[in-house]
Amino acid sequence: MIEMEDAETCCGFGGTFAVKFEAISVAMAEQKVENALATGADYIISTDSSCLMHLNGYIQKNRKPIKTMHIADVLASGW
């Protein structure tokens, strides 16, 4: 497990925030994903499904080499 820089910073989703302030929301996702990539990790793991959905959308759209995974899936897989 490697903690990324600014791990406590919001991913930018925030429900209607992502709709009303799309450019800011995307920029926040970009920063979060870039911080995760800087660690060399293969996965971004979180307990927040909406955050993971938001980050995964950014990752797929921009073809970033990292995946998202919910902590429940990590535990269920026996890691």
mmCIF file with all atom_site columns, N, CA and C in Angstrom, residues 23-78:
data_model
loop_
_atom_site.group_PDB
_atom_site.id
_atom_site.type_symbol
_atom_site.label_atom_id
_atom_site.label_alt_id
_atom_site.label_comp_id
_atom_site.label_asym_id
_atom_site.label_entity_id
_atom_site.label_seq_id
_atom_site.pdbx_PDB_ins_code
_atom_site.Cartn_x
_atom_site.Cartn_y
_atom_site.Cartn_z
_atom_site.occupancy
_atom_site.B_iso_or_equiv
_atom_site.pdbx_formal_charge
_atom_site.auth_seq_id
_atom_site.auth_comp_id
_atom_site.auth_asym_id
_atom_site.auth_atom_id
_atom_site.pdbx_PDB_model_num
ATOM 1   N N  . ALA A 1 23 ? -15.715 21.608  -15.308 1.00 0.00 ? 23 ALA A N  1
ATOM 2   C CA . ALA A 1 23 ? -14.287 21.843  -15.542 1.00 0.00 ? 23 ALA A CA 1
ATOM 3   C C  . ALA A 1 23 ? -13.475 21.700  -14.258 1.00 0.00 ? 23 ALA A C  1
ATOM 4   N N  . ILE A 1 24 ? -14.004 22.220  -13.161 1.00 0.00 ? 24 ILE A N  1
ATOM 5   C CA . ILE A 1 24 ? -13.308 22.091  -11.874 1.00 0.00 ? 24 ILE A CA 1
ATOM 6   C C  . ILE A 1 24 ? -13.297 20.634  -11.435 1.00 0.00 ? 24 ILE A C  1
ATOM 7   N N  . SER A 1 25 ? -14.416 19.953  -11.601 1.00 0.00 ? 25 SER A N  1
ATOM 8   C CA . SER A 1 25 ? -14.535 18.552  -11.231 1.00 0.00 ? 25 SER A CA 1
ATOM 9   C C  . SER A 1 25 ? -13.520 17.685  -11.985 1.00 0.00 ? 25 SER A C  1
ATOM 10  N N  . VAL A 1 26 ? -13.396 17.912  -13.272 1.00 0.00 ? 26 VAL A N  1
ATOM 11  C CA . VAL A 1 26 ? -12.442 17.151  -14.088 1.00 0.00 ? 26 VAL A CA 1
ATOM 12  C C  . VAL A 1 26 ? -11.008 17.464  -13.673 1.00 0.00 ? 26 VAL A C  1
ATOM 13  N N  . ALA A 1 27 ? -10.719 18.722  -13.400 1.00 0.00 ? 27 ALA A N  1
ATOM 14  C CA . ALA A 1 27 ? -9.370  19.107  -12.963 1.00 0.00 ? 27 ALA A CA 1
ATOM 15  C C  . ALA A 1 27 ? -9.010  18.450  -11.633 1.00 0.00 ? 27 ALA A C  1
ATOM 16  N N  . MET A 1 28 ? -9.983  18.336  -10.742 1.00 0.00 ? 28 MET A N  1
ATOM 17  C CA . MET A 1 28 ? -9.740  17.681  -9.456  1.00 0.00 ? 28 MET A CA 1
ATOM 18  C C  . MET A 1 28 ? -9.490  16.188  -9.640  1.00 0.00 ? 28 MET A C  1
ATOM 19  N N  . ALA A 1 29 ? -10.239 15.556  -10.543 1.00 0.00 ? 29 ALA A N  1
ATOM 20  C CA . ALA A 1 29 ? -10.017 14.142  -10.845 1.00 0.00 ? 29 ALA A CA 1
ATOM 21  C C  . ALA A 1 29 ? -8.638  13.943  -11.455 1.00 0.00 ? 29 ALA A C  1
ATOM 22  N N  . GLU A 1 30 ? -8.264  14.831  -12.362 1.00 0.00 ? 30 GLU A N  1
ATOM 23  C CA . GLU A 1 30 ? -6.947  14.748  -12.994 1.00 0.00 ? 30 GLU A CA 1
ATOM 24  C C  . GLU A 1 30 ? -5.836  14.813  -11.936 1.00 0.00 ? 30 GLU A C  1
ATOM 25  N N  . GLN A 1 31 ? -5.950  15.745  -11.021 1.00 0.00 ? 31 GLN A N  1
ATOM 26  C CA . GLN A 1 31 ? -4.931  15.876  -9.978  1.00 0.00 ? 31 GLN A CA 1
ATOM 27  C C  . GLN A 1 31 ? -4.858  14.615  -9.121  1.00 0.00 ? 31 GLN A C  1
ATOM 28  N N  . LYS A 1 32 ? -6.003  14.069  -8.761  1.00 0.00 ? 32 LYS A N  1
ATOM 29  C CA . LYS A 1 32 ? -6.046  12.858  -7.936  1.00 0.00 ? 32 LYS A CA 1
ATOM 30  C C  . LYS A 1 32 ? -5.410  11.685  -8.672  1.00 0.00 ? 32 LYS A C  1
ATOM 31  N N  . VAL A 1 33 ? -5.750  11.509  -9.940  1.00 0.00 ? 33 VAL A N  1
ATOM 32  C CA . VAL A 1 33 ? -5.192  10.401  -10.729 1.00 0.00 ? 33 VAL A CA 1
ATOM 33  C C  . VAL A 1 33 ? -3.687  10.590  -10.942 1.00 0.00 ? 33 VAL A C  1
ATOM 34  N N  . GLU A 1 34 ? -3.265  11.792  -11.234 1.00 0.00 ? 34 GLU A N  1
ATOM 35  C CA . GLU A 1 34 ? -1.826  12.039  -11.426 1.00 0.00 ? 34 GLU A CA 1
ATOM 36  C C  . GLU A 1 34 ? -1.051  11.780  -10.137 1.00 0.00 ? 34 GLU A C  1
ATOM 37  N N  . ASN A 1 35 ? -1.616  12.149  -8.996  1.00 0.00 ? 35 ASN A N  1
ATOM 38  C CA . ASN A 1 35 ? -0.966  11.849  -7.716  1.00 0.00 ? 35 ASN A CA 1
ATOM 39  C C  . ASN A 1 35 ? -0.863  10.345  -7.489  1.00 0.00 ? 35 ASN A C  1
ATOM 40  N N  . ALA A 1 36 ? -1.892  9.619   -7.872  1.00 0.00 ? 36 ALA A N  1
ATOM 41  C CA . ALA A 1 36 ? -1.866  8.160   -7.742  1.00 0.00 ? 36 ALA A CA 1
ATOM 42  C C  . ALA A 1 36 ? -0.831  7.551   -8.687  1.00 0.00 ? 36 ALA A C  1
ATOM 43  N N  . LEU A 1 37 ? -0.790  8.031   -9.914  1.00 0.00 ? 37 LEU A N  1
ATOM 44  C CA . LEU A 1 37 ? 0.193   7.519   -10.879 1.00 0.00 ? 37 LEU A CA 1
ATOM 45  C C  . LEU A 1 37 ? 1.624   7.765   -10.411 1.00 0.00 ? 37 LEU A C  1
ATOM 46  N N  . ALA A 1 38 ? 1.846   8.872   -9.744  1.00 0.00 ? 38 ALA A N  1
ATOM 47  C CA . ALA A 1 38 ? 3.188   9.221   -9.268  1.00 0.00 ? 38 ALA A CA 1
ATOM 48  C C  . ALA A 1 38 ? 3.714   8.216   -8.239  1.00 0.00 ? 38 ALA A C  1
ATOM 49  N N  . THR A 1 39 ? 2.818   7.477   -7.609  1.00 0.00 ? 39 THR A N  1
ATOM 50  C CA . THR A 1 39 ? 3.244   6.476   -6.620  1.00 0.00 ? 39 THR A CA 1
ATOM 51  C C  . THR A 1 39 ? 3.729   5.195   -7.282  1.00 0.00 ? 39 THR A C  1
ATOM 52  N N  . GLY A 1 40 ? 3.348   4.977   -8.542  1.00 0.00 ? 40 GLY A N  1
ATOM 53  C CA . GLY A 1 40 ? 3.687   3.730   -9.227  1.00 0.00 ? 40 GLY A CA 1
ATOM 54  C C  . GLY A 1 40 ? 2.689   2.614   -8.945  1.00 0.00 ? 40 GLY A C  1
ATOM 55  N N  . ALA A 1 41 ? 1.604   2.935   -8.238  1.00 0.00 ? 41 ALA A N  1
ATOM 56  C CA . ALA A 1 41 ? 0.590   1.929   -7.896  1.00 0.00 ? 41 ALA A CA 1
ATOM 57  C C  . ALA A 1 41 ? -0.188  1.486   -9.131  1.00 0.00 ? 41 ALA A C  1
ATOM 58  N N  . ASP A 1 42 ? -0.742  0.290   -9.058  1.00 0.00 ? 42 ASP A N  1
ATOM 59  C CA . ASP A 1 42 ? -1.573  -0.244  -10.137 1.00 0.00 ? 42 ASP A CA 1
ATOM 60  C C  . ASP A 1 42 ? -3.049  0.082   -9.951  1.00 0.00 ? 42 ASP A C  1
ATOM 61  N N  . TYR A 1 43 ? -3.443  0.363   -8.701  1.00 0.00 ? 43 TYR A N  1
ATOM 62  C CA . TYR A 1 43 ? -4.852  0.589   -8.379  1.00 0.00 ? 43 TYR A CA 1
ATOM 63  C C  . TYR A 1 43 ? -5.023  1.802   -7.472  1.00 0.00 ? 43 TYR A C  1
ATOM 64  N N  . ILE A 1 44 ? -6.149  2.476   -7.630  1.00 0.00 ? 44 ILE A N  1
ATOM 65  C CA . ILE A 1 44 ? -6.631  3.450   -6.660  1.00 0.00 ? 44 ILE A CA 1
ATOM 66  C C  . ILE A 1 44 ? -7.720  2.716   -5.895  1.00 0.00 ? 44 ILE A C  1
ATOM 67  N N  . ILE A 1 45 ? -7.548  2.571   -4.595  1.00 0.00 ? 45 ILE A N  1
ATOM 68  C CA . ILE A 1 45 ? -8.502  1.837   -3.769  1.00 0.00 ? 45 ILE A CA 1
ATOM 69  C C  . ILE A 1 45 ? -9.160  2.813   -2.806  1.00 0.00 ? 45 ILE A C  1
ATOM 70  N N  . SER A 1 46 ? -10.485 2.714   -2.700  1.00 0.00 ? 46 SER A N  1
ATOM 71  C CA . SER A 1 46 ? -11.234 3.628   -1.853  1.00 0.00 ? 46 SER A CA 1
ATOM 72  C C  . SER A 1 46 ? -12.476 2.940   -1.313  1.00 0.00 ? 46 SER A C  1
ATOM 73  N N  . THR A 1 47 ? -13.092 3.580   -0.325  1.00 0.00 ? 47 THR A N  1
ATOM 74  C CA . THR A 1 47 ? -14.376 3.124   0.209   1.00 0.00 ? 47 THR A CA 1
ATOM 75  C C  . THR A 1 47 ? -15.539 3.860   -0.437  1.00 0.00 ? 47 THR A C  1
ATOM 76  N N  . ASP A 1 48 ? -15.252 4.867   -1.244  1.00 0.00 ? 48 ASP A N  1
ATOM 77  C CA . ASP A 1 48 ? -16.280 5.742   -1.817  1.00 0.00 ? 48 ASP A CA 1
ATOM 78  C C  . ASP A 1 48 ? -16.577 5.359   -3.267  1.00 0.00 ? 48 ASP A C  1
ATOM 79  N N  . SER A 1 49 ? -17.720 4.731   -3.482  1.00 0.00 ? 49 SER A N  1
ATOM 80  C CA . SER A 1 49 ? -18.091 4.267   -4.827  1.00 0.00 ? 49 SER A CA 1
ATOM 81  C C  . SER A 1 49 ? -18.229 5.403   -5.832  1.00 0.00 ? 49 SER A C  1
ATOM 82  N N  . SER A 1 50 ? -18.791 6.530   -5.404  1.00 0.00 ? 50 SER A N  1
ATOM 83  C CA . SER A 1 50 ? -18.978 7.634   -6.345  1.00 0.00 ? 50 SER A CA 1
ATOM 84  C C  . SER A 1 50 ? -17.634 8.237   -6.745  1.00 0.00 ? 50 SER A C  1
ATOM 85  N N  . CYS A 1 51 ? -16.708 8.312   -5.823  1.00 0.00 ? 51 CYS A N  1
ATOM 86  C CA . CYS A 1 51 ? -15.361 8.801   -6.132  1.00 0.00 ? 51 CYS A CA 1
ATOM 87  C C  . CYS A 1 51 ? -14.679 7.859   -7.121  1.00 0.00 ? 51 CYS A C  1
ATOM 88  N N  . LEU A 1 52 ? -14.789 6.568   -6.871  1.00 0.00 ? 52 LEU A N  1
ATOM 89  C CA . LEU A 1 52 ? -14.173 5.587   -7.770  1.00 0.00 ? 52 LEU A CA 1
ATOM 90  C C  . LEU A 1 52 ? -14.786 5.663   -9.166  1.00 0.00 ? 52 LEU A C  1
ATOM 91  N N  . MET A 1 53 ? -16.089 5.858   -9.252  1.00 0.00 ? 53 MET A N  1
ATOM 92  C CA . MET A 1 53 ? -16.767 5.986   -10.539 1.00 0.00 ? 53 MET A CA 1
ATOM 93  C C  . MET A 1 53 ? -16.259 7.223   -11.287 1.00 0.00 ? 53 MET A C  1
ATOM 94  N N  . HIS A 1 54 ? -16.146 8.323   -10.579 1.00 0.00 ? 54 HIS A N  1
ATOM 95  C CA . HIS A 1 54 ? -15.666 9.571   -11.173 1.00 0.00 ? 54 HIS A CA 1
ATOM 96  C C  . HIS A 1 54 ? -14.221 9.418   -11.676 1.00 0.00 ? 54 HIS A C  1
ATOM 97  N N  . LEU A 1 55 ? -13.359 8.886   -10.824 1.00 0.00 ? 55 LEU A N  1
ATOM 98  C CA . LEU A 1 55 ? -11.958 8.709   -11.214 1.00 0.00 ? 55 LEU A CA 1
ATOM 99  C C  . LEU A 1 55 ? -11.826 7.710   -12.355 1.00 0.00 ? 55 LEU A C  1
ATOM 100 N N  . ASN A 1 56 ? -12.612 6.641   -12.317 1.00 0.00 ? 56 ASN A N  1
ATOM 101 C CA . ASN A 1 56 ? -12.545 5.652   -13.390 1.00 0.00 ? 56 ASN A CA 1
ATOM 102 C C  . ASN A 1 56 ? -12.979 6.243   -14.726 1.00 0.00 ? 56 ASN A C  1
ATOM 103 N N  . GLY A 1 57 ? -13.974 7.116   -14.704 1.00 0.00 ? 57 GLY A N  1
ATOM 104 C CA . GLY A 1 57 ? -14.388 7.791   -15.936 1.00 0.00 ? 57 GLY A CA 1
ATOM 105 C C  . GLY A 1 57 ? -13.260 8.627   -16.511 1.00 0.00 ? 57 GLY A C  1
ATOM 106 N N  . TYR A 1 58 ? -12.567 9.357   -15.639 1.00 0.00 ? 58 TYR A N  1
ATOM 107 C CA . TYR A 1 58 ? -11.416 10.156  -16.087 1.00 0.00 ? 58 TYR A CA 1
ATOM 108 C C  . TYR A 1 58 ? -10.302 9.249   -16.623 1.00 0.00 ? 58 TYR A C  1
ATOM 109 N N  . ILE A 1 59 ? -10.030 8.170   -15.915 1.00 0.00 ? 59 ILE A N  1
ATOM 110 C CA . ILE A 1 59 ? -8.971  7.225   -16.311 1.00 0.00 ? 59 ILE A CA 1
ATOM 111 C C  . ILE A 1 59 ? -9.257  6.635   -17.686 1.00 0.00 ? 59 ILE A C  1
ATOM 112 N N  . GLN A 1 60 ? -10.485 6.166   -17.884 1.00 0.00 ? 60 GLN A N  1
ATOM 113 C CA . GLN A 1 60 ? -10.830 5.557   -19.170 1.00 0.00 ? 60 GLN A CA 1
ATOM 114 C C  . GLN A 1 60 ? -10.808 6.564   -20.307 1.00 0.00 ? 60 GLN A C  1
ATOM 115 N N  . LYS A 1 61 ? -11.354 7.745   -20.074 1.00 0.00 ? 61 LYS A N  1
ATOM 116 C CA . LYS A 1 61 ? -11.392 8.774   -21.117 1.00 0.00 ? 61 LYS A CA 1
ATOM 117 C C  . LYS A 1 61 ? -9.992  9.190   -21.555 1.00 0.00 ? 61 LYS A C  1
ATOM 118 N N  . ASN A 1 62 ? -9.075  9.225   -20.603 1.00 0.00 ? 62 ASN A N  1
ATOM 119 C CA . ASN A 1 62 ? -7.715  9.689   -20.881 1.00 0.00 ? 62 ASN A CA 1
ATOM 120 C C  . ASN A 1 62 ? -6.694  8.562   -20.993 1.00 0.00 ? 62 ASN A C  1
ATOM 121 N N  . ARG A 1 63 ? -7.197  7.332   -21.000 1.00 0.00 ? 63 ARG A N  1
ATOM 122 C CA . ARG A 1 63 ? -6.353  6.134   -21.178 1.00 0.00 ? 63 ARG A CA 1
ATOM 123 C C  . ARG A 1 63 ? -5.144  6.115   -20.245 1.00 0.00 ? 63 ARG A C  1
ATOM 124 N N  . LYS A 1 64 ? -5.420  6.309   -18.963 1.00 0.00 ? 64 LYS A N  1
ATOM 125 C CA . LYS A 1 64 ? -4.368  6.303   -17.959 1.00 0.00 ? 64 LYS A CA 1
ATOM 126 C C  . LYS A 1 64 ? -4.098  4.859   -17.516 1.00 0.00 ? 64 LYS A C  1
ATOM 127 N N  . PRO A 1 65 ? -2.850  4.522   -17.213 1.00 0.00 ? 65 PRO A N  1
ATOM 128 C CA . PRO A 1 65 ? -2.484  3.143   -16.868 1.00 0.00 ? 65 PRO A CA 1
ATOM 129 C C  . PRO A 1 65 ? -2.681  2.815   -15.380 1.00 0.00 ? 65 PRO A C  1
ATOM 130 N N  . ILE A 1 66 ? -3.889  2.992   -14.887 1.00 0.00 ? 66 ILE A N  1
ATOM 131 C CA . ILE A 1 66 ? -4.207  2.675   -13.498 1.00 0.00 ? 66 ILE A CA 1
ATOM 132 C C  . ILE A 1 66 ? -5.672  2.273   -13.444 1.00 0.00 ? 66 ILE A C  1
ATOM 133 N N  . LYS A 1 67 ? -6.039  1.491   -12.441 1.00 0.00 ? 67 LYS A N  1
ATOM 134 C CA . LYS A 1 67 ? -7.417  1.030   -12.294 1.00 0.00 ? 67 LYS A CA 1
ATOM 135 C C  . LYS A 1 67 ? -7.949  1.449   -10.934 1.00 0.00 ? 67 LYS A C  1
ATOM 136 N N  . THR A 1 68 ? -9.260  1.396   -10.790 1.00 0.00 ? 68 THR A N  1
ATOM 137 C CA . THR A 1 68 ? -9.883  1.676   -9.504  1.00 0.00 ? 68 THR A CA 1
ATOM 138 C C  . THR A 1 68 ? -10.468 0.391   -8.939  1.00 0.00 ? 68 THR A C  1
ATOM 139 N N  . MET A 1 69 ? -10.545 0.336   -7.605  1.00 0.00 ? 69 MET A N  1
ATOM 140 C CA . MET A 1 69 ? -11.110 -0.848  -6.955  1.00 0.00 ? 69 MET A CA 1
ATOM 141 C C  . MET A 1 69 ? -11.672 -0.441  -5.594  1.00 0.00 ? 69 MET A C  1
ATOM 142 N N  . HIS A 1 70 ? -12.849 -0.934  -5.281  1.00 0.00 ? 70 HIS A N  1
ATOM 143 C CA . HIS A 1 70 ? -13.463 -0.672  -3.976  1.00 0.00 ? 70 HIS A CA 1
ATOM 144 C C  . HIS A 1 70 ? -12.791 -1.559  -2.931  1.00 0.00 ? 70 HIS A C  1
ATOM 145 N N  . ILE A 1 71 ? -12.652 -1.046  -1.724  1.00 0.00 ? 71 ILE A N  1
ATOM 146 C CA . ILE A 1 71 ? -12.000 -1.795  -0.649  1.00 0.00 ? 71 ILE A CA 1
ATOM 147 C C  . ILE A 1 71 ? -12.698 -3.137  -0.383  1.00 0.00 ? 71 ILE A C  1
ATOM 148 N N  . ALA A 1 72 ? -14.020 -3.191  -0.551  1.00 0.00 ? 72 ALA A N  1
ATOM 149 C CA . ALA A 1 72 ? -14.750 -4.447  -0.347  1.00 0.00 ? 72 ALA A CA 1
ATOM 150 C C  . ALA A 1 72 ? -14.297 -5.509  -1.348  1.00 0.00 ? 72 ALA A C  1
ATOM 151 N N  . ASP A 1 73 ? -14.010 -5.092  -2.586  1.00 0.00 ? 73 ASP A N  1
ATOM 152 C CA . ASP A 1 73 ? -13.524 -6.028  -3.602  1.00 0.00 ? 73 ASP A CA 1
ATOM 153 C C  . ASP A 1 73 ? -12.110 -6.496  -3.285  1.00 0.00 ? 73 ASP A C  1
ATOM 154 N N  . VAL A 1 74 ? -11.311 -5.600  -2.722  1.00 0.00 ? 74 VAL A N  1
ATOM 155 C CA . VAL A 1 74 ? -9.951  -5.979  -2.303  1.00 0.00 ? 74 VAL A CA 1
ATOM 156 C C  . VAL A 1 74 ? -10.033 -7.038  -1.221  1.00 0.00 ? 74 VAL A C  1
ATOM 157 N N  . LEU A 1 75 ? -10.850 -6.801  -0.215  1.00 0.00 ? 75 LEU A N  1
ATOM 158 C CA . LEU A 1 75 ? -10.984 -7.760  0.891   1.00 0.00 ? 75 LEU A CA 1
ATOM 159 C C  . LEU A 1 75 ? -11.580 -9.086  0.413   1.00 0.00 ? 75 LEU A C  1
ATOM 160 N N  . ALA A 1 76 ? -12.569 -9.013  -0.466  1.00 0.00 ? 76 ALA A N  1
ATOM 161 C CA . ALA A 1 76 ? -13.204 -10.239 -0.966  1.00 0.00 ? 76 ALA A CA 1
ATOM 162 C C  . ALA A 1 76 ? -12.249 -11.079 -1.800  1.00 0.00 ? 76 ALA A C  1
ATOM 163 N N  . SER A 1 77 ? -11.295 -10.411 -2.452  1.00 0.00 ? 77 SER A N  1
ATOM 164 C CA . SER A 1 77 ? -10.345 -11.159 -3.292  1.00 0.00 ? 77 SER A CA 1
ATOM 165 C C  . SER A 1 77 ? -9.227  -11.804 -2.467  1.00 0.00 ? 77 SER A C  1
ATOM 166 N N  . GLY A 1 78 ? -9.133  -11.436 -1.187  1.00 0.00 ? 78 GLY A N  1
ATOM 167 C CA . GLY A 1 78 ? -8.143  -12.065 -0.318  1.00 0.00 ? 78 GLY A CA 1
ATOM 168 C C  . GLY A 1 78 ? -6.757  -11.426 -0.359  1.00 0.00 ? 78 GLY A C  1
#
